Short mmCIF file of C-alpha atoms and ligand atoms in Angstrom, two decimals:
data_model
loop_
_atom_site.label_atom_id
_atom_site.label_comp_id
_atom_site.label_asym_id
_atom_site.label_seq_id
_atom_site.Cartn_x
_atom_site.Cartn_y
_atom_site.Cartn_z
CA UNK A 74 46.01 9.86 90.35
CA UNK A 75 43.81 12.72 91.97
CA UNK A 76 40.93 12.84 89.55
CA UNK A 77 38.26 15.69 89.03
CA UNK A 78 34.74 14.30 88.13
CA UNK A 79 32.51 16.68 86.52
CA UNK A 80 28.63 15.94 86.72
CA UNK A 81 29.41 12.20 89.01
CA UNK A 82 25.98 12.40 90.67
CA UNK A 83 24.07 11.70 86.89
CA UNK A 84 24.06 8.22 85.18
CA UNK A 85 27.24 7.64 83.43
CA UNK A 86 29.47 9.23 86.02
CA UNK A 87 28.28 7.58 88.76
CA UNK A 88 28.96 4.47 87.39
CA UNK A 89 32.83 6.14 86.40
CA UNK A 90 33.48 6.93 89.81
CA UNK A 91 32.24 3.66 91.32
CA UNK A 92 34.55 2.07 88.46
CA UNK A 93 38.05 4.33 89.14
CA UNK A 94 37.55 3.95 93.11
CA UNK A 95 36.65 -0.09 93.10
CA UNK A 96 40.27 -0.65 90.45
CA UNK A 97 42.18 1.92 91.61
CA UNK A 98 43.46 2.07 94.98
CA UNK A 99 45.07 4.84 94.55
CA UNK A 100 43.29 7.23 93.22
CA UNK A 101 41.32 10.24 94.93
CA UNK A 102 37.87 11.46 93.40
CA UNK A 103 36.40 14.81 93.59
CA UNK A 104 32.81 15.25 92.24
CA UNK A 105 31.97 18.43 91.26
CA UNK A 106 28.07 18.67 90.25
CA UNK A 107 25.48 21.47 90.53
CA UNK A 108 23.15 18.81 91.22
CA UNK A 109 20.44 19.63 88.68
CA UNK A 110 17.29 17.42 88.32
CA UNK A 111 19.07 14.50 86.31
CA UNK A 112 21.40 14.38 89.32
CA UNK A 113 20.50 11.56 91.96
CA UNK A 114 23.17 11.57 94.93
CA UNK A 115 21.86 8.23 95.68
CA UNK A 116 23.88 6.92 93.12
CA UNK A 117 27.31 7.13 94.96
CA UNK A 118 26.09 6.11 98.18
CA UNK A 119 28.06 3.06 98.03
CA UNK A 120 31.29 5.19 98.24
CA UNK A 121 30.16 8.64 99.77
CA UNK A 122 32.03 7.32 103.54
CA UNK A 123 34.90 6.29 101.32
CA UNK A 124 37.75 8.81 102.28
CA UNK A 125 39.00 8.96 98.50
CA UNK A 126 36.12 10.69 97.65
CA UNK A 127 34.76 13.97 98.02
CA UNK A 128 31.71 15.72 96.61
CA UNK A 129 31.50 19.26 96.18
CA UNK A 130 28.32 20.35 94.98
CA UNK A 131 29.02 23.48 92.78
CA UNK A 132 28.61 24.70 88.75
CA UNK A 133 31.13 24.24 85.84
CA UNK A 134 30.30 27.40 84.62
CA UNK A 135 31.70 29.35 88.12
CA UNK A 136 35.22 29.72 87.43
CA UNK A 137 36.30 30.09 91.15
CA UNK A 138 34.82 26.79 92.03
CA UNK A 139 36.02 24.93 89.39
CA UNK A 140 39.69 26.62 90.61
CA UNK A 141 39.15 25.16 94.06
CA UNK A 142 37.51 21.77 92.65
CA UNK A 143 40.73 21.28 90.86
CA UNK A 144 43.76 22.03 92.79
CA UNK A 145 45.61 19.51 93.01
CA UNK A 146 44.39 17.16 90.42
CA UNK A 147 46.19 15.27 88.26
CA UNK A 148 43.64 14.11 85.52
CA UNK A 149 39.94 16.07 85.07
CA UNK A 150 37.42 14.27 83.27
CA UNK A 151 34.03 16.21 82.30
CA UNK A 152 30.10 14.46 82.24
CA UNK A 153 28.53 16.95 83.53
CA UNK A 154 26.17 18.45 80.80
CA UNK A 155 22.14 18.91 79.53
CA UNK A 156 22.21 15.48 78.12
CA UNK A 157 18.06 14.92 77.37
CA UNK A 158 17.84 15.98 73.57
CA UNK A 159 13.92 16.61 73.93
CA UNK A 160 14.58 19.07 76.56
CA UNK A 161 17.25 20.82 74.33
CA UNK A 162 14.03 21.22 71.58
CA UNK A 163 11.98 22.64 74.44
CA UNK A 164 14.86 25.60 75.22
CA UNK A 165 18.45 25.39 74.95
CA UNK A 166 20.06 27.65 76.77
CA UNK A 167 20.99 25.91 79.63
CA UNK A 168 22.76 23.50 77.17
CA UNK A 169 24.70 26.01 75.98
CA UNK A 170 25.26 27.30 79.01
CA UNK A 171 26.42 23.99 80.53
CA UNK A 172 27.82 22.11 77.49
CA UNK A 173 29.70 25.18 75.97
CA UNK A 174 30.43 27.67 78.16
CA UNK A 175 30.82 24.94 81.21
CA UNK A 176 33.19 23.05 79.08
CA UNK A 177 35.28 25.98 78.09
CA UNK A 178 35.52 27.07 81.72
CA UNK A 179 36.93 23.75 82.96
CA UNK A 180 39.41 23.84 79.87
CA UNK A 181 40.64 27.16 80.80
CA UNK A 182 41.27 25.36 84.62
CA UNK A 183 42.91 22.84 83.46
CA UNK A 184 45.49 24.75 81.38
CA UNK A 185 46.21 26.94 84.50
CA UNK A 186 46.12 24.07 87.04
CA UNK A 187 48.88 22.23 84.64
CA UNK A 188 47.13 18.82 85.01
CA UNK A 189 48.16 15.46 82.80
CA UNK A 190 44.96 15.01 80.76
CA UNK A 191 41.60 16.60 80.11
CA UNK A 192 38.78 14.02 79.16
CA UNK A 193 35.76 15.51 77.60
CA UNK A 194 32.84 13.02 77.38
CA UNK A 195 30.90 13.57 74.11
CA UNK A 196 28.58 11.84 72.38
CA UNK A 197 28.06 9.98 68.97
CA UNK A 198 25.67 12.69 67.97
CA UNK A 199 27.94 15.19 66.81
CA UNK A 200 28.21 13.26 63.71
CA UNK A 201 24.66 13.90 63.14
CA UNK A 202 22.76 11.13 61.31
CA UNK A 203 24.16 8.21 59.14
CA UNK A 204 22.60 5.76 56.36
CA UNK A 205 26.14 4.45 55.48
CA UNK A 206 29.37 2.95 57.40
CA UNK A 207 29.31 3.30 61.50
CA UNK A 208 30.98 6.33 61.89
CA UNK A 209 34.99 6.97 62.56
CA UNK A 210 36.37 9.54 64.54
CA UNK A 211 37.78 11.71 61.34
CA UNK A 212 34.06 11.90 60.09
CA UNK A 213 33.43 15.47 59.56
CA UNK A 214 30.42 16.66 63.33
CA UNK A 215 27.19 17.16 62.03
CA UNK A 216 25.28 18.04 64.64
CA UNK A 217 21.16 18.39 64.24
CA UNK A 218 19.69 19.14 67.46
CA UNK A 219 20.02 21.81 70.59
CA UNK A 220 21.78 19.55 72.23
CA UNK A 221 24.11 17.69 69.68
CA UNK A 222 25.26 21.07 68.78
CA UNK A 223 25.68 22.50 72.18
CA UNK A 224 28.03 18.88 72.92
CA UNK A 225 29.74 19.55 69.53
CA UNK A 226 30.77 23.13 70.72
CA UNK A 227 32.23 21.62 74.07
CA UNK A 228 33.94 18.80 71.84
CA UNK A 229 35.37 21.30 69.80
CA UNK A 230 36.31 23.82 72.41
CA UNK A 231 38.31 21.09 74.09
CA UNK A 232 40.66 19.99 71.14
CA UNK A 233 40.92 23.53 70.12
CA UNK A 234 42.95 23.87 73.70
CA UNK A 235 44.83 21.05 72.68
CA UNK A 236 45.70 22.50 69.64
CA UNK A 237 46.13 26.44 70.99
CA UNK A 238 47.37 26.21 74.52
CA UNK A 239 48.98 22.86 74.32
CA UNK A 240 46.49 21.22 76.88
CA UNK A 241 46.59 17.47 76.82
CA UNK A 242 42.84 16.84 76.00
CA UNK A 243 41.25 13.21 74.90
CA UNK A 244 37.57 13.41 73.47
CA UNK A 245 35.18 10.21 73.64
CA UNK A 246 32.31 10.20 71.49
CA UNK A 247 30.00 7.48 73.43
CA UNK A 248 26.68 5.79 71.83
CA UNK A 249 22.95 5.72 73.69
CA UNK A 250 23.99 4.61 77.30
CA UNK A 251 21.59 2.50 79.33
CA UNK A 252 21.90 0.71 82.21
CA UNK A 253 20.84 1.07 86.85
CA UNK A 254 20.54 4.79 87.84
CA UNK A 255 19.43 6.28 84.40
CA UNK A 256 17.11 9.20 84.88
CA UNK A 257 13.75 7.87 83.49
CA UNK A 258 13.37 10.51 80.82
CA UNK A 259 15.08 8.53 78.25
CA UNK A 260 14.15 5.97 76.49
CA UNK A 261 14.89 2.72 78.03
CA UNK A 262 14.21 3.51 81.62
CA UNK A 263 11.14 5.84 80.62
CA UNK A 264 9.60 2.45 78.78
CA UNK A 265 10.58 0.11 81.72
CA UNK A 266 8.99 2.13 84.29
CA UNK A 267 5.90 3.06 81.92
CA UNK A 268 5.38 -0.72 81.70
CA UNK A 269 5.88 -1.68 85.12
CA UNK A 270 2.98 0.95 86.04
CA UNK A 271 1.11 -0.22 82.94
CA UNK A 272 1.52 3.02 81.28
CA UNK A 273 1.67 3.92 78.27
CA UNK A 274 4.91 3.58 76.07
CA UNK A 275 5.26 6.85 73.48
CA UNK A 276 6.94 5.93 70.49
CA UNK A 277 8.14 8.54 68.16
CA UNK A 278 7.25 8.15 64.45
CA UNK A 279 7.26 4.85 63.23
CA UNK A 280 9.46 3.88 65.75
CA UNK A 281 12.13 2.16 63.08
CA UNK A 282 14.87 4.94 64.39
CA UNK A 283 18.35 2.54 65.38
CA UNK A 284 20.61 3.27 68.02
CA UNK A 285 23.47 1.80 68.87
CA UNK A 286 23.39 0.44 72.35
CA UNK A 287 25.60 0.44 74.95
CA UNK A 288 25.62 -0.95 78.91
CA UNK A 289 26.40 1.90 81.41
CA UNK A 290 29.36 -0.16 82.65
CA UNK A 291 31.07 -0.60 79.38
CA UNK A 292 31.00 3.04 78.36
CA UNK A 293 32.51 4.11 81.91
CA UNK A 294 35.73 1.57 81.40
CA UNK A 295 35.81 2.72 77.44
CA UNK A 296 36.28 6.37 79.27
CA UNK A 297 38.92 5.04 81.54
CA UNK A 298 40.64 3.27 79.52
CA UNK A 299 40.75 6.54 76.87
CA UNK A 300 41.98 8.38 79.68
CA UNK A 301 44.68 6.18 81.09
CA UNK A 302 45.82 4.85 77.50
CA UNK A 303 44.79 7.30 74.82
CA UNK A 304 47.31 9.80 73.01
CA UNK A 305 46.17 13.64 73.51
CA UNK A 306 44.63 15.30 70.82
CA UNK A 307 42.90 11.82 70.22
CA UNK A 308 39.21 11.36 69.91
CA UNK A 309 37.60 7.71 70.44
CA UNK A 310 34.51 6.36 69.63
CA UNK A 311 32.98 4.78 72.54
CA UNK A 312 30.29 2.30 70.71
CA UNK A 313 28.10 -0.83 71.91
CA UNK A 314 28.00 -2.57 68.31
CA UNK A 315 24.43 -3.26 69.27
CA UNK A 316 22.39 -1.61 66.53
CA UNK A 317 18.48 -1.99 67.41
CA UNK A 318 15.55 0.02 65.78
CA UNK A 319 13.48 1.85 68.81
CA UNK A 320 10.55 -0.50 68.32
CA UNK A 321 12.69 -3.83 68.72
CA UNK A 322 13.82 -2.21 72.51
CA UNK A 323 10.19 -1.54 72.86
CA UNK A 324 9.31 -4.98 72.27
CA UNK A 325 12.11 -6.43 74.35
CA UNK A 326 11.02 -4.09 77.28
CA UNK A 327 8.04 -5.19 76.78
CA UNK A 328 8.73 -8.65 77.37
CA UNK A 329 10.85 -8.03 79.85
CA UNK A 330 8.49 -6.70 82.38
CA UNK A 331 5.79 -9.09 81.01
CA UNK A 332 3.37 -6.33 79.65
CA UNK A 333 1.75 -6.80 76.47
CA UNK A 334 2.40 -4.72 72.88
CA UNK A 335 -1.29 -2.89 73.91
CA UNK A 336 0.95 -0.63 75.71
CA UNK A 337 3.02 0.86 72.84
CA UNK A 338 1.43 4.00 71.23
CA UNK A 339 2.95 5.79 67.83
CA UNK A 340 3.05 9.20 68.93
CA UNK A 341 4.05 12.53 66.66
CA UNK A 342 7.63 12.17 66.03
CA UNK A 343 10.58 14.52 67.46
CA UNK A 344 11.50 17.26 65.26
CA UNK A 345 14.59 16.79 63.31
CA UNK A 346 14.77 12.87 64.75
CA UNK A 347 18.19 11.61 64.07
CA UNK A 348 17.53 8.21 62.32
CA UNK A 349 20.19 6.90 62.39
CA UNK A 350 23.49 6.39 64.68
CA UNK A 351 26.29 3.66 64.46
CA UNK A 352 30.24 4.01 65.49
CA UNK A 353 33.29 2.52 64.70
CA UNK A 354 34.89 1.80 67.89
CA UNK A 355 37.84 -0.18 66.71
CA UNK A 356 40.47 2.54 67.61
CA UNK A 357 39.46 2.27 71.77
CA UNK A 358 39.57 -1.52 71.20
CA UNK A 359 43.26 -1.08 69.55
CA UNK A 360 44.13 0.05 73.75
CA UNK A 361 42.60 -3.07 74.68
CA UNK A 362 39.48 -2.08 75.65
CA UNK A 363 36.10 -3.83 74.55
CA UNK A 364 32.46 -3.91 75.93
CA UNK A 365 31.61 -6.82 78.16
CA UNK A 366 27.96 -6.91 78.76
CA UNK A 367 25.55 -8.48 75.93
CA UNK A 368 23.07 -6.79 75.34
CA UNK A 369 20.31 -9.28 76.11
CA UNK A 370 21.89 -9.81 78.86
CA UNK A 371 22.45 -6.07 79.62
CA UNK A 372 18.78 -4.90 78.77
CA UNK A 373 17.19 -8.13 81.47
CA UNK A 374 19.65 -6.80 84.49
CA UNK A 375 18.59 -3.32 83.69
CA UNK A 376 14.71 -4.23 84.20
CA UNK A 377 15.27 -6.31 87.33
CA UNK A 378 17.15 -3.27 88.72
CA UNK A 379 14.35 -0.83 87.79
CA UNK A 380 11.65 -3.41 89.33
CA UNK A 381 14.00 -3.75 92.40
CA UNK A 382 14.15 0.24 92.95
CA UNK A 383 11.11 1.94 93.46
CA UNK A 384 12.49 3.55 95.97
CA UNK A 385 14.84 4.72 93.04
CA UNK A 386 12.89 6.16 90.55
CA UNK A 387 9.22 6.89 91.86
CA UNK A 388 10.46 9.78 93.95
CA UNK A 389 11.92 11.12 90.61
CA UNK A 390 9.34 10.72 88.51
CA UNK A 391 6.75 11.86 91.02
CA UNK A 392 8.66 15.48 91.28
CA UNK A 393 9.72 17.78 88.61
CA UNK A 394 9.14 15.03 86.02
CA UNK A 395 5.46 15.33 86.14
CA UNK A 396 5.44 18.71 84.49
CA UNK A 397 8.06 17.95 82.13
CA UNK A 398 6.15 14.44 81.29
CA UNK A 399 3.09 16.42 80.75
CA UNK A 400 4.57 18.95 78.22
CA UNK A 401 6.14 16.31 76.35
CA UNK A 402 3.59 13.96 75.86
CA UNK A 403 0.02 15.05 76.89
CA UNK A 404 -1.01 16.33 73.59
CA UNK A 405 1.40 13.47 71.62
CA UNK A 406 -0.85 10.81 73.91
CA UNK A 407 -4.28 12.26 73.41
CA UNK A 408 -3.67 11.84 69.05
CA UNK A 409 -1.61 8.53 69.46
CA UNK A 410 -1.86 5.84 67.54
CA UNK A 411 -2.23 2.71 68.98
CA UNK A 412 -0.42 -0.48 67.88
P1 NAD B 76 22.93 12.94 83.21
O1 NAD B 76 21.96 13.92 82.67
O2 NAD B 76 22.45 11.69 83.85
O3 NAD B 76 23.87 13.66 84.31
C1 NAD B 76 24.42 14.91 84.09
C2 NAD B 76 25.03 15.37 85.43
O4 NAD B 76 25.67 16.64 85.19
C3 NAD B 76 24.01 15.58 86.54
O5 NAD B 76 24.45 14.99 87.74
C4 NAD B 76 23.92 17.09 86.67
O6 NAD B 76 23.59 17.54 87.98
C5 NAD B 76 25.33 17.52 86.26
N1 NAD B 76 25.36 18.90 85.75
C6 NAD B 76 24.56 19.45 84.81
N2 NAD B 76 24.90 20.75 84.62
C7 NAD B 76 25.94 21.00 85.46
C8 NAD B 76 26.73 22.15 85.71
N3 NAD B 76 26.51 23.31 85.07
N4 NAD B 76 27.73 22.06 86.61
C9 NAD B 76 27.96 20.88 87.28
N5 NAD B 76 27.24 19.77 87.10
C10 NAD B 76 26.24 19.83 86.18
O7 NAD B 76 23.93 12.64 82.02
P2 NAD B 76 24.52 11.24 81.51
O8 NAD B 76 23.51 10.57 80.69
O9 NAD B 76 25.18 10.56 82.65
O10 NAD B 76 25.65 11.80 80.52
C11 NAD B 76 26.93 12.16 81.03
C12 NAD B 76 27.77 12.70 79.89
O11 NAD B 76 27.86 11.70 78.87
C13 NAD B 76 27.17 13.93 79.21
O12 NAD B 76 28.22 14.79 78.88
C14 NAD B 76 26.50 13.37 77.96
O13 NAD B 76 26.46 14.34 76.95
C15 NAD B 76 27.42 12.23 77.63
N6 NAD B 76 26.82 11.10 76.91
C16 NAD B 76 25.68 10.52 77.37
C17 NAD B 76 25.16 9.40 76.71
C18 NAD B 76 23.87 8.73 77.17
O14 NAD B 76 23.33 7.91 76.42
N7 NAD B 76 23.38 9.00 78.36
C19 NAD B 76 25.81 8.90 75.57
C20 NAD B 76 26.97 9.54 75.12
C21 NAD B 76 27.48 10.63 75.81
O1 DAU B 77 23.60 8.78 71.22
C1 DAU B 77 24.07 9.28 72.43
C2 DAU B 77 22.99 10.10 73.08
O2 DAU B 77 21.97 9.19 73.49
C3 DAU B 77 23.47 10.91 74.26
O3 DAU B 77 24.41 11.86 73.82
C4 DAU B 77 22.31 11.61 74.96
O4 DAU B 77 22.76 12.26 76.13
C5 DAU B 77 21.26 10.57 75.34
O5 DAU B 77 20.13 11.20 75.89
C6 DAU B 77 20.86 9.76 74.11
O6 DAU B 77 20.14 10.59 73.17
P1 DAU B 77 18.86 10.06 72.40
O7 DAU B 77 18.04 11.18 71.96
O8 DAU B 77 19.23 9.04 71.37
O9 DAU B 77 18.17 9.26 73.62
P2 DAU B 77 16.66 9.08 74.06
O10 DAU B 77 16.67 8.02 75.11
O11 DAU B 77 15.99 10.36 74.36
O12 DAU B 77 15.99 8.47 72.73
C7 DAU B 77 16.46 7.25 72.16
C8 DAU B 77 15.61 6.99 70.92
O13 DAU B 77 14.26 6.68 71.35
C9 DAU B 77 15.47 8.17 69.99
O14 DAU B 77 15.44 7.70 68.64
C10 DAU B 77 14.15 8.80 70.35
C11 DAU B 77 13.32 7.60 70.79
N1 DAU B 77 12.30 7.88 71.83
C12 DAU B 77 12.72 8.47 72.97
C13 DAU B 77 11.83 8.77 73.98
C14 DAU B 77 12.28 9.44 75.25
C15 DAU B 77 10.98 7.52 71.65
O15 DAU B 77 10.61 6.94 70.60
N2 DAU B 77 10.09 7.83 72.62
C16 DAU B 77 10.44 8.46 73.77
O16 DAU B 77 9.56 8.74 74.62
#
């Protein structure tokens, strides 16, 4: 198995690649990434002397790179994206770029390089929001933001190869992902590293939004196991089964690090806020797979990591963060709401 690794230096393919080298053998890893600011090459330094592995630091969207990234690979499988829906509000066209575009450049690859399966990594959001049953994979894609679009159009792109040029493509639709290495512009690792500075923690709205959480971990062997066991032309919902409202993670954060609810401010909400998301995983667990880490148990490990890695994650948010931090939640601060 000679695998191509799109976007391996972010959060959820770092974790894949760790995953595929430390269970199989036998397989080689290329890592193609542009290395954009959610990228941290620290992540794979565990397995950057391995000589299975090889990073290549290049764009989905350049055709001729993606050509050389490939050759010779026997299975691709595609994180790299925009993958920070707040940024998406702020401008999308990188997201478009990336997610669309990108996605229909590797396809095109792929069906030229003849390889055995195409993995595209999507995400729960193209179903857009739900009040009813989790979701199933037949559900018609709503998508409602920059970003859920722009990962619809890749989603789509992919299975339209399937279905067109006979490329053997397998979609995953994974929920909210948290877990070590997460870039701390989302939710979880923004809060945890908020509260360990004794920040404060900006929740949108009322803060009764629910996501359905899963460990990093978990969704990486759900991917796997998709790509190794699932049929082409197959989508599969890659879900956590742990349904939380925002505020509930905010508390548990909270009393993770030991900071007190004076920290939590209600801020102005994000436009079009998906309130809902919930998925029906039960097809993936049909090929044996489930997730492993409890979420309790998940969400403490996470903290301890984040308290363990300054070295991690203060770089980071010292940087290009600052700027984005400050257009995203100056003005939201200054008319919060305190709890
Ligand atoms: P991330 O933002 O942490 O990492 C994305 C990676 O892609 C970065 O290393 C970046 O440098 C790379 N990248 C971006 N544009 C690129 C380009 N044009 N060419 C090459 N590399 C590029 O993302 P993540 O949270 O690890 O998500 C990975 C994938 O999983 C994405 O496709 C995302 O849509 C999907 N997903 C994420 C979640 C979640 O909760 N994080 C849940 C479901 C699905
Ligand atoms: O559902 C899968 C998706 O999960 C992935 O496809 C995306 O790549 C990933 O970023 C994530 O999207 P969300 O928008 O759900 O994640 P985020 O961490 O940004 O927000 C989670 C929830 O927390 C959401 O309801 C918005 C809320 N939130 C988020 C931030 C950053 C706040 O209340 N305050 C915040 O400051």
């Amino acid at each position: 198995m000679q695998l191509l690794v799109t976007g391996g230096a972010g959060f959820i393919g770092s974790h894949f690649i760790r995953l595929v080298l430390a269970e199989h053998p036998e397989a080689r890893v290329v890592n193609l990434d542009k290395l954009t600011y959610a990228a941290s090459p620290a992540n794979l330094a565990s397995v950057e002397d391995d000589p299975r592995y090889r990073f290549v630091q290049g764009d989905i969207t350049d055709a001729a790179v993606v050509a050389e990234a490939m050759a010779g690979c026997t299975h691709v499988v595609n994180f790299a994206a925009e993958s920070h829906v707040d940024r998406s509000i702020h401008g999308a066209v990188d997201f478009i770029t990336t997610d669309v575009l990108g996605t229909w450049v590797l396809c095109d690859a792929a069906r030229s390089a003849g390889v055995d399966r195409y993995l595209q990594v999507s995400t729960d959001e193209v179903y857009g929001s739900t009040e009813g049953r989790p979701f199933q994979e037949d559900d018609p894609l709503r998508p409602s933001s920059p970003y859920s679009a722009s990962k619809a159009g890749g989603d789509l792109q992919a299975l339209a190869y399937m279905h067109t040029h006979g490329l053997p493509v397998v979609v995953t639709r994974g929920s909210n992902t948290y877990g070590p290495n997460q870039y701390p512009e989302k939710l979880i690792p923004l809060f945890v590293t908020n509260a360990l500075d004794g920040e404060p923690l900006p929740v949108y709205g009322d803060g009764r939004q629910v996501r359905d959480w899963i460990h990093a971990e978990d969704h990486a062997r759900g991917i796997l196991t998709a790509l190794l066991e699932g049929v082409p032309g197959e989508v599969y919902n890659v879900g956590g089964s742990n349904e939380r409202e925002n505020i509930w993670i905010t508390r548990q954060v909270l009393e993770l690090v030991g900071a007190g609810d004076d920290l939590i401010r209600y801020v102005a909400d994000r436009p079009g806020h998906d309130f809902r998301y919930a998925l029906d995983s039960s097809k993936l667990m049909a090929l044996g797979w489930s997730p492993r880490i409890d979420l309790a148990e998940g969400l403490a490990s996470t903290v301890q990591w984040y308290r363990d890695r300054r070295d991690w994650w203060e770089p980071i948010k010292s940087g290009e963060f600052r700027e984005f931090y400050q257009r995203q939640y100056e003005e939201r601060l200054h008319a919060a709401v305190r709890s």
